[in-house]
């Protein structure tokens, strides 16, 4: 008889609940996505909120893939890669939310030029770091197995 750790018991108990909650969130997000096409504000606000919903949908789908594979030993590399991808998606989501808020508040008058790129620099850096961690973990860049907790530190 093999003993199961408390973590594996807890993971097995909450996994179906987490999957069902993510499924409900996915359904709601899809419904919101379809409602965006109605006139809920200025065209620029709709376009910005569209990006928010798309990034949220991507996060839910990647999180569903992660939760279904992280307990299986055959999918360790895949689930760790999903963690890094989630980080990039969350960084993009935060930026898109900022962009939507700026459009909502004042129309985001600075849409082009150097100032716009200044706003984009943190998101580009976060995406670069996430891609680097993914490529490093799967062995394309280097051979180390960096912990996914380093990306959150």
CSV table of C-alpha atoms in Angstrom, one decimal, residues 45-106:
chain,number,residue,atom,x,y,z
A,45,UNK,CA,-13.2,51.2,-25.5
A,46,UNK,CA,-14.8,48.2,-27.2
A,47,UNK,CA,-11.5,47.3,-29.0
A,48,UNK,CA,-9.5,47.6,-25.7
A,49,UNK,CA,-12.0,45.6,-23.8
A,50,UNK,CA,-12.0,43.0,-26.5
A,51,UNK,CA,-8.3,42.5,-25.9
A,52,UNK,CA,-9.0,42.1,-22.1
A,53,UNK,CA,-11.5,39.4,-22.8
A,54,UNK,CA,-9.4,37.6,-25.3
A,55,UNK,CA,-6.4,37.5,-22.9
A,56,UNK,CA,-8.7,36.3,-20.1
A,57,UNK,CA,-10.1,33.5,-22.4
A,58,UNK,CA,-6.5,32.5,-23.2
A,59,UNK,CA,-5.6,32.4,-19.5
A,60,UNK,CA,-8.6,30.2,-18.7
A,61,UNK,CA,-7.8,27.8,-21.5
A,62,UNK,CA,-4.2,27.5,-20.6
A,63,UNK,CA,-5.1,27.1,-16.9
A,64,UNK,CA,-7.5,24.3,-17.8
A,65,UNK,CA,-4.8,22.6,-19.7
A,66,UNK,CA,-2.4,23.1,-16.7
A,67,UNK,CA,-4.9,21.8,-14.1
A,68,UNK,CA,-5.6,18.7,-16.1
A,69,UNK,CA,-1.9,17.8,-16.6
A,70,UNK,CA,0.0,19.0,-13.6
A,71,UNK,CA,-0.7,15.9,-11.5
A,72,UNK,CA,0.4,13.5,-14.2
A,73,UNK,CA,4.1,12.6,-14.2
A,74,UNK,CA,4.1,12.2,-18.0
A,75,UNK,CA,3.2,15.8,-18.5
A,76,UNK,CA,5.7,17.6,-16.2
A,77,UNK,CA,7.4,19.6,-18.9
A,78,UNK,CA,4.1,20.5,-20.5
A,79,UNK,CA,2.5,21.6,-17.2
A,80,UNK,CA,5.6,23.7,-16.3
A,81,UNK,CA,5.6,25.3,-19.7
A,82,UNK,CA,1.9,26.1,-19.2
A,83,UNK,CA,2.9,27.9,-16.0
A,84,UNK,CA,5.3,30.1,-17.8
A,85,UNK,CA,2.8,30.8,-20.6
A,86,UNK,CA,0.2,31.8,-17.9
A,87,UNK,CA,2.7,34.3,-16.6
A,88,UNK,CA,3.0,36.0,-20.0
A,89,UNK,CA,-0.8,35.9,-20.4
A,90,UNK,CA,-1.3,37.5,-17.0
A,91,UNK,CA,1.2,40.3,-17.9
A,92,UNK,CA,-0.6,41.0,-21.1
A,93,UNK,CA,-4.0,40.9,-19.3
A,94,UNK,CA,-2.8,43.5,-16.9
A,95,UNK,CA,-1.5,45.8,-19.7
A,96,UNK,CA,-4.7,45.4,-21.7
A,97,UNK,CA,-6.7,46.3,-18.6
A,98,UNK,CA,-4.6,49.4,-18.1
A,99,UNK,CA,-5.1,50.3,-21.8
A,100,UNK,CA,-8.9,49.8,-21.4
A,101,UNK,CA,-9.0,52.0,-18.3
A,102,UNK,CA,-7.0,54.7,-20.1
A,103,UNK,CA,-9.4,54.7,-23.0
A,104,UNK,CA,-12.4,54.7,-20.6
A,105,UNK,CA,-11.0,57.6,-18.5
A,106,UNK,CA,-9.6,60.0,-21.1
